Coordinates of C-alpha atoms in Angstrom, one line a residue:
X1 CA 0.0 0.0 0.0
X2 CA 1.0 3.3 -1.2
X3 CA 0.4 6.5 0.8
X4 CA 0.2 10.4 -0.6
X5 CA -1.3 13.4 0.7
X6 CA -3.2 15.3 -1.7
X7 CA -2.7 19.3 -2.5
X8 CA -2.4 21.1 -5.9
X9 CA 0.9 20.7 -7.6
X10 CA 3.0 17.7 -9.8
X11 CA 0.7 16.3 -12.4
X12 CA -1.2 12.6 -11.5
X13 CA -3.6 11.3 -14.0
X14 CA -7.0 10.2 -13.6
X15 CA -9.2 7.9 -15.2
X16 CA -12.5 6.9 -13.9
X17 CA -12.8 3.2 -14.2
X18 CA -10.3 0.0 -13.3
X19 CA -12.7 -1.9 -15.9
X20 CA -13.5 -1.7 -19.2
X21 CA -11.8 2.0 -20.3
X22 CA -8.8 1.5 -22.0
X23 CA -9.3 0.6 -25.8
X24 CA -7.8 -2.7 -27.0
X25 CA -5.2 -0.7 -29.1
X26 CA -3.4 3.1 -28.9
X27 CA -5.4 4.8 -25.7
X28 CA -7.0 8.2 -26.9
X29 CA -6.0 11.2 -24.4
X30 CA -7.7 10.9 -20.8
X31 CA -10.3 12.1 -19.2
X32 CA -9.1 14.1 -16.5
X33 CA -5.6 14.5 -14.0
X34 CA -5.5 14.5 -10.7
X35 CA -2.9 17.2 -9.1
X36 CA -0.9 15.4 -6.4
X37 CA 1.9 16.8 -3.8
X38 CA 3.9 14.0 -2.2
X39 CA 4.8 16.3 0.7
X40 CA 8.3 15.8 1.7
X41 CA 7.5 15.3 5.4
X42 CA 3.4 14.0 5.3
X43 CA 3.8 12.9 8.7
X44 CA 4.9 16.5 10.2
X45 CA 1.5 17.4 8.6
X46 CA -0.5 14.7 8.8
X47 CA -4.1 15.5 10.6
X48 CA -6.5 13.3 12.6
X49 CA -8.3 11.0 10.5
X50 CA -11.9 11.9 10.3
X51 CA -13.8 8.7 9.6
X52 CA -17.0 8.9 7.6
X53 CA -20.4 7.9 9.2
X54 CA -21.2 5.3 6.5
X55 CA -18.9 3.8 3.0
X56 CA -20.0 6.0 0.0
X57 CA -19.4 5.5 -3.9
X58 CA -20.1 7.7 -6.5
X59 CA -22.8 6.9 -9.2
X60 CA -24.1 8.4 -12.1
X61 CA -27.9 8.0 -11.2
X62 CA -29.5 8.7 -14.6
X63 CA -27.1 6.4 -16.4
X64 CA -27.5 2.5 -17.0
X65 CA -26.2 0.0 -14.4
X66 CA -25.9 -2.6 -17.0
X67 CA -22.4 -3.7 -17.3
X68 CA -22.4 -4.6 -20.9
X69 CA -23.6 -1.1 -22.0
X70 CA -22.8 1.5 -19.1
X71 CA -20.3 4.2 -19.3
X72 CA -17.1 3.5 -18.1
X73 CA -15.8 5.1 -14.9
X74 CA -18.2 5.4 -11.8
X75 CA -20.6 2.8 -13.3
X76 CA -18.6 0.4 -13.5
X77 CA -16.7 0.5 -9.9
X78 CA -20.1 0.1 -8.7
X79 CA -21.4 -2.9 -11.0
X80 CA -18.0 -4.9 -9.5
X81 CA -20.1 -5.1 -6.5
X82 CA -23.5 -6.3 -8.2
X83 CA -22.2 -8.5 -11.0
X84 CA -20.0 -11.5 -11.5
X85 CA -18.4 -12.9 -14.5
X86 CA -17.8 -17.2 -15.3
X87 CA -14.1 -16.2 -14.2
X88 CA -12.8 -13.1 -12.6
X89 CA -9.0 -11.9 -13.4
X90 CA -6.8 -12.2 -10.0
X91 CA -4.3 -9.7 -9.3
X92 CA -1.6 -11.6 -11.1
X93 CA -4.0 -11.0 -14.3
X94 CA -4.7 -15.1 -14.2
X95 CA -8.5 -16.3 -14.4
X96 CA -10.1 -18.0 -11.4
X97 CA -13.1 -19.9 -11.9
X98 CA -16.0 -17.7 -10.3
X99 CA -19.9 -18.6 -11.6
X100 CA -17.6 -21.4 -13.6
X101 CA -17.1 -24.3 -11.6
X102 CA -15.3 -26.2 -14.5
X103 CA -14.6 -26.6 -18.1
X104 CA -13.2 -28.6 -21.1
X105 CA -11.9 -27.6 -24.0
X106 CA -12.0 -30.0 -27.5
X107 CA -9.3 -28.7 -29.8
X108 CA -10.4 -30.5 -32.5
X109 CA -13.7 -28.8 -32.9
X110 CA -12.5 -26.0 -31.2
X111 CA -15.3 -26.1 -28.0
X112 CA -15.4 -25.1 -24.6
X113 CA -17.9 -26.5 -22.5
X114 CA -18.1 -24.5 -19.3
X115 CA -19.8 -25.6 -16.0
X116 CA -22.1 -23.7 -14.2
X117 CA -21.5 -23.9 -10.4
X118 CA -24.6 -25.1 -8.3
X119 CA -26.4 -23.1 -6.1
X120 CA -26.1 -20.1 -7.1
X121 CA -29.0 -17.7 -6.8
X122 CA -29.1 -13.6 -8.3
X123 CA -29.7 -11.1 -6.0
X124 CA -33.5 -11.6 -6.3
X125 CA -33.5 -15.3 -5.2
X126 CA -34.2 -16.7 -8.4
X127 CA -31.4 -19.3 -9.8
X128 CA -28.7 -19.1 -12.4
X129 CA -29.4 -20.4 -15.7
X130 CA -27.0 -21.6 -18.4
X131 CA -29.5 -19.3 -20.2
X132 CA -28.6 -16.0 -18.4
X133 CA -25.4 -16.9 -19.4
X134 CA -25.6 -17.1 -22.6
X135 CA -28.0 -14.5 -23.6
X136 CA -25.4 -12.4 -21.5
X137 CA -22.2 -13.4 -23.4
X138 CA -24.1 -12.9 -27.0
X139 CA -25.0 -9.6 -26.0
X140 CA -21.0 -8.7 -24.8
X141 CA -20.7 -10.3 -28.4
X142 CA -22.2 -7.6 -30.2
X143 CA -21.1 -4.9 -28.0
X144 CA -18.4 -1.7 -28.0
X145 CA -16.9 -2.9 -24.6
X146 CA -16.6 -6.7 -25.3
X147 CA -17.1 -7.3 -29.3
X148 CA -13.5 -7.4 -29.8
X149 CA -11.9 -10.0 -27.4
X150 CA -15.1 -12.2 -28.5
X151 CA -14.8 -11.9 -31.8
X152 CA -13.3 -15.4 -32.2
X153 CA -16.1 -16.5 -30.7
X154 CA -18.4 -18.3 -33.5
X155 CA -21.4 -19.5 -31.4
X156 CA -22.8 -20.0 -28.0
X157 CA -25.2 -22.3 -26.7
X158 CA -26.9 -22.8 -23.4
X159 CA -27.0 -26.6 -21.7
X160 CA -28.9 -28.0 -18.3
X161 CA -26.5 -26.9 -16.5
X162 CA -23.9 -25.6 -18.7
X163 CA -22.9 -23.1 -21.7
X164 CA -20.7 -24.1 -25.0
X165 CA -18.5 -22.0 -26.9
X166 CA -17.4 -22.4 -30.0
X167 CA -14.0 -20.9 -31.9
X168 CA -13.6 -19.9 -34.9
X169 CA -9.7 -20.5 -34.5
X170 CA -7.8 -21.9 -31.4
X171 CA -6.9 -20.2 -28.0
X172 CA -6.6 -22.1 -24.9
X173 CA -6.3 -19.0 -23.0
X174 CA -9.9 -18.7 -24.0
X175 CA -10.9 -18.5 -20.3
X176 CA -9.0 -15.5 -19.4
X177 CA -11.4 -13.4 -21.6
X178 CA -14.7 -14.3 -19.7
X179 CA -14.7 -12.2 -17.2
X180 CA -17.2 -10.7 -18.2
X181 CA -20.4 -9.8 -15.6
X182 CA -23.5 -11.9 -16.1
X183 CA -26.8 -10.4 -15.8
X184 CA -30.2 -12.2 -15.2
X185 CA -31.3 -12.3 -19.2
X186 CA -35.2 -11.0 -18.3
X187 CA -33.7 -8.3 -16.7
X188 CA -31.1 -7.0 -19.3
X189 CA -33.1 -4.3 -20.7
X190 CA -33.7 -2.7 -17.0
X191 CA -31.8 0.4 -16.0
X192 CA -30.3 -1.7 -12.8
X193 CA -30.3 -5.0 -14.0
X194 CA -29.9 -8.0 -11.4
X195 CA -27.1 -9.7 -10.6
X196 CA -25.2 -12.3 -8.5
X197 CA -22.7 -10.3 -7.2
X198 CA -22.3 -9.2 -3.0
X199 CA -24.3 -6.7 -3.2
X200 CA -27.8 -5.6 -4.8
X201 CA -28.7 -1.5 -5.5
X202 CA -32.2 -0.6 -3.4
X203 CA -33.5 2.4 -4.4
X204 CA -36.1 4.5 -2.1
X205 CA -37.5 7.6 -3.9
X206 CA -34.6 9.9 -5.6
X207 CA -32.1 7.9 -3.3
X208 CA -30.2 4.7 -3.7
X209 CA -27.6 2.1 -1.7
X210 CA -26.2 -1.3 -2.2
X211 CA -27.7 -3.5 0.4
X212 CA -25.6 -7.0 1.1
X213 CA -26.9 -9.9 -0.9
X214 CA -28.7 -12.1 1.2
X215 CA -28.5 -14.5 -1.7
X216 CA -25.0 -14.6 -2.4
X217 CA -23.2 -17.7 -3.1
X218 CA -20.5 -17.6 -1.2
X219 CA -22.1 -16.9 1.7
X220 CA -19.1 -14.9 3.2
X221 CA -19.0 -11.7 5.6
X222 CA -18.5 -8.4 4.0
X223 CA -16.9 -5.4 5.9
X224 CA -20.1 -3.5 5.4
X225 CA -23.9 -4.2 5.0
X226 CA -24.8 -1.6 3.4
X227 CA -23.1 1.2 0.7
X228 CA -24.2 4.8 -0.3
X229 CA -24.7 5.9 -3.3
X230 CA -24.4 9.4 -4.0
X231 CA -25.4 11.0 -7.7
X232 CA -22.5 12.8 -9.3
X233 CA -23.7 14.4 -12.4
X234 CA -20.2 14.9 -14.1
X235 CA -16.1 14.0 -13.2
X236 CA -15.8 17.5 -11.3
X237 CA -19.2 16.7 -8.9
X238 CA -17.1 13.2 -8.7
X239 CA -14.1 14.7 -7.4
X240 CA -15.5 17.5 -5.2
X241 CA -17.3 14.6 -3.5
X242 CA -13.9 12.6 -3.1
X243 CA -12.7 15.9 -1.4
X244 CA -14.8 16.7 0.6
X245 CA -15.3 13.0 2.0
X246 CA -18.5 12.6 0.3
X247 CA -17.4 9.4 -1.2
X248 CA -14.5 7.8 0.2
X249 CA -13.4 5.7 -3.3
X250 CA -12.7 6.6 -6.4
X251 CA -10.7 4.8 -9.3
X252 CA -7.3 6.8 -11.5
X253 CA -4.5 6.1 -14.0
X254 CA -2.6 8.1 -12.5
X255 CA 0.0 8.3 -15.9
X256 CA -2.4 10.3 -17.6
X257 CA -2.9 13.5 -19.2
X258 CA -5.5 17.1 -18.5
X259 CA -5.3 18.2 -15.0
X260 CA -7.9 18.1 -12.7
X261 CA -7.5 19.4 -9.2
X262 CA -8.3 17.4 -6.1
X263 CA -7.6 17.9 -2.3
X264 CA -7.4 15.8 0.9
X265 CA -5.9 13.1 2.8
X266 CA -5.9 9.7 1.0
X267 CA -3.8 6.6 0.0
X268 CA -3.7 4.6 -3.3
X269 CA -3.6 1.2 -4.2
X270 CA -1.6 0.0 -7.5
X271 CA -3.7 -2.6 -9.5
X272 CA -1.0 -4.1 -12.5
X273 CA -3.1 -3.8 -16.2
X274 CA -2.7 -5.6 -19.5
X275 CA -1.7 -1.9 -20.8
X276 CA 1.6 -2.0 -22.5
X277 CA 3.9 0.7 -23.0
X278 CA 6.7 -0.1 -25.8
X279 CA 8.8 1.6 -28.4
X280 CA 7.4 0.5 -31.7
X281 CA 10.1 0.8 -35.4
X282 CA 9.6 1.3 -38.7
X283 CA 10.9 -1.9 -39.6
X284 CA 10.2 -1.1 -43.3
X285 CA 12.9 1.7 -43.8
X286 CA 16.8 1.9 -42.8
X287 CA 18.1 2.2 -40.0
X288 CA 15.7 0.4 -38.2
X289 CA 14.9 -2.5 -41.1
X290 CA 17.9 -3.8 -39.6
X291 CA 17.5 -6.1 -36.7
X292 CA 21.1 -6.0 -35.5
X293 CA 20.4 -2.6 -34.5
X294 CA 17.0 -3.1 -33.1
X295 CA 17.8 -5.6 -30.4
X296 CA 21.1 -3.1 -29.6
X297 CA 18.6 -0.6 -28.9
X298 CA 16.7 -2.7 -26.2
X299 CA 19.9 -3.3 -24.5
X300 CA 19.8 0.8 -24.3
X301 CA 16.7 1.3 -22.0
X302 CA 16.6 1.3 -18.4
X303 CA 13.3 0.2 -17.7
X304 CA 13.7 0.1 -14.0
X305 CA 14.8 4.5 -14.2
X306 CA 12.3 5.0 -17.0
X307 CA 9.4 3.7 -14.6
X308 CA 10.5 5.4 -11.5
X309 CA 11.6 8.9 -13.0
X310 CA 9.1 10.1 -15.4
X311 CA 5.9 7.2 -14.9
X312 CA 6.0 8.1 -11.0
X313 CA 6.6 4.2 -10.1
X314 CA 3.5 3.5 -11.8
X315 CA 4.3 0.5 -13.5
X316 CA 6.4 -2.7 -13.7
X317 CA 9.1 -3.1 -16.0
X318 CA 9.1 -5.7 -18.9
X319 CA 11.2 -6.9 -21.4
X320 CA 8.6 -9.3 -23.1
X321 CA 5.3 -8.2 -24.4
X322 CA 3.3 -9.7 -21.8
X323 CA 3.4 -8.5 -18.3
X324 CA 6.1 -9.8 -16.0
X325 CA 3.0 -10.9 -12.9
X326 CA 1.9 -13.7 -15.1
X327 CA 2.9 -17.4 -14.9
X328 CA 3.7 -17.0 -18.8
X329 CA 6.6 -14.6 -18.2
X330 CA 9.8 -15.9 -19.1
X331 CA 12.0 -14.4 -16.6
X332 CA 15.0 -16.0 -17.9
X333 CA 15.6 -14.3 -20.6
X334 CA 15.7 -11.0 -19.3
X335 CA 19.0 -9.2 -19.1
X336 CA 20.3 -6.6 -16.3
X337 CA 20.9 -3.1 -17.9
X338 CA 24.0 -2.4 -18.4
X339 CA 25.4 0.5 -20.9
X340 CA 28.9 -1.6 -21.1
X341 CA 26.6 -4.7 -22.8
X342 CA 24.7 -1.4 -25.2
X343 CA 27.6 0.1 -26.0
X344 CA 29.3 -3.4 -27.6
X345 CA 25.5 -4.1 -29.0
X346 CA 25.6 -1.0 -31.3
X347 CA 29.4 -1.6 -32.2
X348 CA 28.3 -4.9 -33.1
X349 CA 25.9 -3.7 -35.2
X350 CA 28.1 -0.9 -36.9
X351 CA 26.3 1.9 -35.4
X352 CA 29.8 3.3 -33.8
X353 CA 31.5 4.2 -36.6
X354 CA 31.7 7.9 -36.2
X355 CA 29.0 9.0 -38.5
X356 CA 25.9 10.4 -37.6
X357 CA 22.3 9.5 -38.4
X358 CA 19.2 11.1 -37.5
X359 CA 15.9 10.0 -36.1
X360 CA 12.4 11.0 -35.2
X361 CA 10.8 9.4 -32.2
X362 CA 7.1 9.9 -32.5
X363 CA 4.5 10.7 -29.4
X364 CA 0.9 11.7 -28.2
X365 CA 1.6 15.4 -26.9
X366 CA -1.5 15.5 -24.9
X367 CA 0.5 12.9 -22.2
X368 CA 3.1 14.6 -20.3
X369 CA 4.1 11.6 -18.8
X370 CA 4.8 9.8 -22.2
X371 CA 6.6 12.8 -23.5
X372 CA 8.8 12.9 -20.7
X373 CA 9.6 9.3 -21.1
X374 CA 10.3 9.2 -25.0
X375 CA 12.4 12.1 -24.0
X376 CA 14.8 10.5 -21.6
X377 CA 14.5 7.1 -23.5
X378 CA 15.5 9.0 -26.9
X379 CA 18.4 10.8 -24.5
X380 CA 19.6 7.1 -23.7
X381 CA 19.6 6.1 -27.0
X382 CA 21.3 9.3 -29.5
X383 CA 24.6 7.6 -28.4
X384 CA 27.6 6.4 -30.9
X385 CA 25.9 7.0 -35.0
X386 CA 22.5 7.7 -34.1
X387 CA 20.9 11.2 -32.9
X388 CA 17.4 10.4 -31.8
X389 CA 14.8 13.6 -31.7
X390 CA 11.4 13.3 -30.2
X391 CA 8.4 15.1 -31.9
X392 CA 5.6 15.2 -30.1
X393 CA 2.0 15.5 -31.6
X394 CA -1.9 16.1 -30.9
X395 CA -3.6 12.9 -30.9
X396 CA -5.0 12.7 -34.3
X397 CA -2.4 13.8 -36.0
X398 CA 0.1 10.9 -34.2
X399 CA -2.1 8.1 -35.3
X400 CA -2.2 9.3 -38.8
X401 CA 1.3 9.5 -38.7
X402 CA 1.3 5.9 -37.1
X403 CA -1.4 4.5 -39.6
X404 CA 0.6 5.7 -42.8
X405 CA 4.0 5.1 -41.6
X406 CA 5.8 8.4 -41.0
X407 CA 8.0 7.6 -38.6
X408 CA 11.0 6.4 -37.7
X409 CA 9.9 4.8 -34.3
X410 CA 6.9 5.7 -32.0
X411 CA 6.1 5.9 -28.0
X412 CA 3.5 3.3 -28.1
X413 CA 0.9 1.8 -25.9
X414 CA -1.6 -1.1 -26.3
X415 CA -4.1 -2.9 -24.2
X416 CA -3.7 -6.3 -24.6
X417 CA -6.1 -9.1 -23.6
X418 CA -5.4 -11.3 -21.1
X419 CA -4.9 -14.5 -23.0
X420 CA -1.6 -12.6 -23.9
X421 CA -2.7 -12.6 -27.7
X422 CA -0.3 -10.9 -29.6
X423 CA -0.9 -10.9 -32.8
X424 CA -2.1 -7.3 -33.1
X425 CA 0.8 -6.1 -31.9
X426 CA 3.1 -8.3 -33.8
X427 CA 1.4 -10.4 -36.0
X428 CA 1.0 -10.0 -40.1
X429 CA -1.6 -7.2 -40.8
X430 CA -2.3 -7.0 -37.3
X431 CA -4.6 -4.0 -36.0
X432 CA -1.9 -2.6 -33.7
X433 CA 1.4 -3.8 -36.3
X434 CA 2.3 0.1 -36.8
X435 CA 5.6 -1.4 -37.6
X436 CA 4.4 -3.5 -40.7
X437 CA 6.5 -6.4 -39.2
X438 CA 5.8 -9.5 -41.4
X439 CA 7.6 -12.5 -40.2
X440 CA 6.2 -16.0 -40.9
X441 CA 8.2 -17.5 -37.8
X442 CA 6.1 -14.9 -35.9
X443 CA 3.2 -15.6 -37.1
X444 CA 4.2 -19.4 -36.9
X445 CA 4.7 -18.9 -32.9
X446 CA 1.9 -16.9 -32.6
X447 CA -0.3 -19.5 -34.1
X448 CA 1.4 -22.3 -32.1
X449 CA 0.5 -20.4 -28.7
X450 CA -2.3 -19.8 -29.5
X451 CA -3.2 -24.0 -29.5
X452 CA -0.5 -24.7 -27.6
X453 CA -1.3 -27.4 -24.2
X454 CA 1.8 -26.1 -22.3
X455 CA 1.5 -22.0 -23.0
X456 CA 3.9 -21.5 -21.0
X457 CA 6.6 -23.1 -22.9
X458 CA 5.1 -22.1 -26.0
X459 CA 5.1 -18.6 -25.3
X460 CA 8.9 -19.1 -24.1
X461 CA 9.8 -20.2 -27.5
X462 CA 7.7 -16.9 -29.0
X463 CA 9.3 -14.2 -26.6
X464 CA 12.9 -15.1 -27.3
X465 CA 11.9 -15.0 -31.4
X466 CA 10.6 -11.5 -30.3
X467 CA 13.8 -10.7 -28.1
X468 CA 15.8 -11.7 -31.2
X469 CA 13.8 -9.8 -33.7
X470 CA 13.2 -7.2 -31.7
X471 CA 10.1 -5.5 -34.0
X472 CA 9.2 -3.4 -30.7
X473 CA 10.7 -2.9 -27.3
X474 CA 8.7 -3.3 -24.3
X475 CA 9.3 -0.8 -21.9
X476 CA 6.4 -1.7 -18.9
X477 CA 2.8 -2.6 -18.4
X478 CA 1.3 0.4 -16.7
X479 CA -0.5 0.1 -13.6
X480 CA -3.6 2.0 -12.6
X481 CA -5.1 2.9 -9.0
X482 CA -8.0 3.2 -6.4
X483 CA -7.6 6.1 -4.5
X484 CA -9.1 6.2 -1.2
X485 CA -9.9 8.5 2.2
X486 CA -7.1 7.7 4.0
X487 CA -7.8 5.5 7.1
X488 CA -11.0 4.0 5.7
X489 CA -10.5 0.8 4.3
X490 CA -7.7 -1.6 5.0
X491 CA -7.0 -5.0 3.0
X492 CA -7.6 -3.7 -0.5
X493 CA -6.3 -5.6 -3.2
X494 CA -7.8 -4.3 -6.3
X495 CA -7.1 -5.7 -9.7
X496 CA -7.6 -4.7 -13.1
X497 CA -10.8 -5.4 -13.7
X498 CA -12.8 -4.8 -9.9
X499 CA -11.4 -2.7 -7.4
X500 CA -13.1 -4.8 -5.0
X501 CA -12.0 -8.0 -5.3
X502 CA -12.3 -10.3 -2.4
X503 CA -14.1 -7.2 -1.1
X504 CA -14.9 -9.9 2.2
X505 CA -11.2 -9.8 3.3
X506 CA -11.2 -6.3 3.6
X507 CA -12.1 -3.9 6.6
X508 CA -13.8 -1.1 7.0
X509 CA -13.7 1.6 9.5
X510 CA -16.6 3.9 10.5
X511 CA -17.6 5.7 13.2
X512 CA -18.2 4.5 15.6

């Protein structure tokens, strides 16, 4: 756990949702930015804690609750308390079984079969149906949030006591994409619709609370009985409320980009993301068609002072495209910085020969924080032949520039699903291949993952092709945060996906 004290001075970014608000390529320019002082001495200045007289969230009371159509941000902090997906994502980004009590996959025919577990009952009383299930995951099929990780996805079916899912191509990582929340499927279309989740909203006149659910499956205690809700209109009504201890939780990226201005006394909570941040080449056009050179330039980049100096810790370093909290992550092959081991790379490579080139480092102005970064990393790497510049540009303007390919390398970032698919990034005509890398042995690896019974192995064998080929260079996968009064709740462990996961372990404190 991670302690600041909140004034009005260096730059912290926020974004209003842990779930569902990133986009599963380039991220457009943020929302909002919190302003954040890390006072030198907070404990000099640190005042009594002032607990609040009940747990309040923020809501948007004239917007949907449905999880598969709601805006991101407030609504969906809230629905991780009503809903619950087949699996949920755990902090190390792995799927746990959830309203799934077990599967099988057929690679032949390309099926899952997934199990519903028994007993379970929505907040109403009435039972879980493979039915529910299905109507819900055809609908997440079809929709902005959830179309794209599902798009492999060539038909669902509902059993007794189970749901099917057929692929249109392999992925036995298939699992880690159905986290998705299930609704009760007579209920879809209503503005609040029910759930099996901890909690269910009650709403008495113009006011509404999440009440515990009496219903809920696992039975276990949860640190409060009941939740406020209080109606914020707009982001600013959101953070004066977080200020003035309306609401004691709110969610932030706290890498991001227009300032906002928020007061008080709180602490975050880091939850790691699928969000990648890399250095992407035009692999198409000298110098950087030469691969020699490429994997030099890796050996360049201290991750570890990149992260720490100009992403404010945010993040966790990574030197394969897939984050490093993951079982998948093949630690071995990483490599300690060292400029001694750069320096011989680019000699190596005949990029110390005395003569200089230039280069243009592409990124998204409206990010101070990734400005500042593809300014110290292009500082680390205009060494020996090559002079690296940065050009910073407004948002539309860098991903025409991306799109058409005029550039020499770019400050990239991607969300990447959690099956650790990466063939937009790096696959042949892939959505998010600025580079235009077209490898067959990629695509090869890619596909073998992709089917592979041992992943982990599998995506060894991919990494180290990457490593070799070096088309991009991961830097870090970004990590976001919940931001809380300080002194209120104790035992959070949010992940990417639900701030509140295993909400029951947690405690709150009230006054008393």
């Amino acid at each position: 756990m991670k302690r600041r004290f909140l004034a009005l001075c260096s730059a912290l970014a926020l974004a209003l949702s842990l779930s569902g608000c990133w986009q599963d390529e380039l991220d457009e320019p943020d929302a909002g930015q919190l302003l954040i002082d890390a006072l030198e001495d907070p404990s000099a200045q640190e005042e009594p804690v002032a607990l609040p007289a009940s747990f309040s969230l923020p809501y948007a009371a004239d917007q949907t609750l449905d999880p598969i159509t709601c805006s991101d941000g407030m609504q969906q902090v809230v629905g991780g308390l009503l809903y619950e997906g087949l699996f949920q994502l755990s902090p190390s980004l792995e799927p746990q079984e959830v309203l799934c009590s077990g599967y099988t996959y057929n690679p032949e025919t390309l099926t899952y079969v997934f199990t519903l577990r028994s007993g379970v009952l929505f907040s109403d009383g009435s039972p879980l149906t493979a039915q529910d299930v299905a109507q819900t995951l055809q609908r997440a099929k079809s929709s902005s949030r959830y179309g794209a990780r599902l798009s492999q996805v060539s038909s669902i079916s509902a059993g007794q006591e189970s749901v099917t899912v057929v692929l249109s191509r392999a992925n036995t990582g298939f699992p880690a994409l159905l986290d998705i929340p299930i609704v009760k499927a007579s209920t879809a279309s209503a503005a609040v619709p029910v759930g099996t989740g901890p909690y269910a909203l009650v709403q008495d006149g113009g006011s509404a609370r999440l009440e515990r659910n009496a219903h809920w499956w696992k039975g276990s205690a949860l640190p409060v009985d009941t939740i406020s809700l209080s109606a914020a209109a707009d982001r600013d009504t959101m953070l004066y409320q977080f200020t003035s201890h309306e609401v004691q939780l709110i969610t932030a990226d706290l890498t991001g980009t227009e300032p906002v201005s928020v007061t008080g006394s709180i602490h975050f909570q880091d939850a790691d993301t699928t969000i990648l941040h890399y250095i992407g080449f035009n692999t198409q056009k000298a110098p950087f068609d030469n691969q020699a050179l490429r994997s030099a330039l890796s050996l360049g980049i201290n991750r570890a002072s990149i992260i720490s100096a100009f992403l404010s810790g945010h993040g966790a370093a990574a030197q394969s495209p897939i984050s490093p909290l993951t079982s998948l992550y093949p630690t071995d092959l990483d490599q300690d910085y060292s400029y001694d081991a750069f320096a011989q790379a680019m000699s190596q490579a005949g990029f110390a020969s005395g003569h200089s080139r230039s280069a243009t480092l592409l990124v998204n102005s409206e990010n101070s924080f990734k400005v500042s970064a593809a300014t110290a990393i292009a500082q680390e790497l205009s060494a020996f032949d090559l002079n690296i510049e940065v050009k910073a540009l407004p948002w539309a303007e860098y991903t025409a520039a991306l799109a058409a390919g005029q550039f020499d390398l770019y400050y990239g970032e991607i969300k990447l699903t959690a099956d650790w698919d990466l063939t937009a990034l790096v696959g042949t005509g892939g959505g998010a291949n600025y580079s235009k890398w077209a490898d067959p042995q990629t695509d090869a690896l890619l596909a073998s993952y992709a089917a592979a019974s041992d992943r982990a192995a599998s995506m060894h064998t991919l990494c180290a092709h990457l490593q070799a080929e070096c088309p991009i260079i991961p830097i870090c996968f970004k990590s976001t945060s919940v931001l809380v009064q300080d002194g209120v709740v104790e035992g959070l462990q949010p992940t990417m996906a639900n701030p509140f996961y295993d909400f029951s372990s947690c405690t709150v404190h009230l006054q008393t």
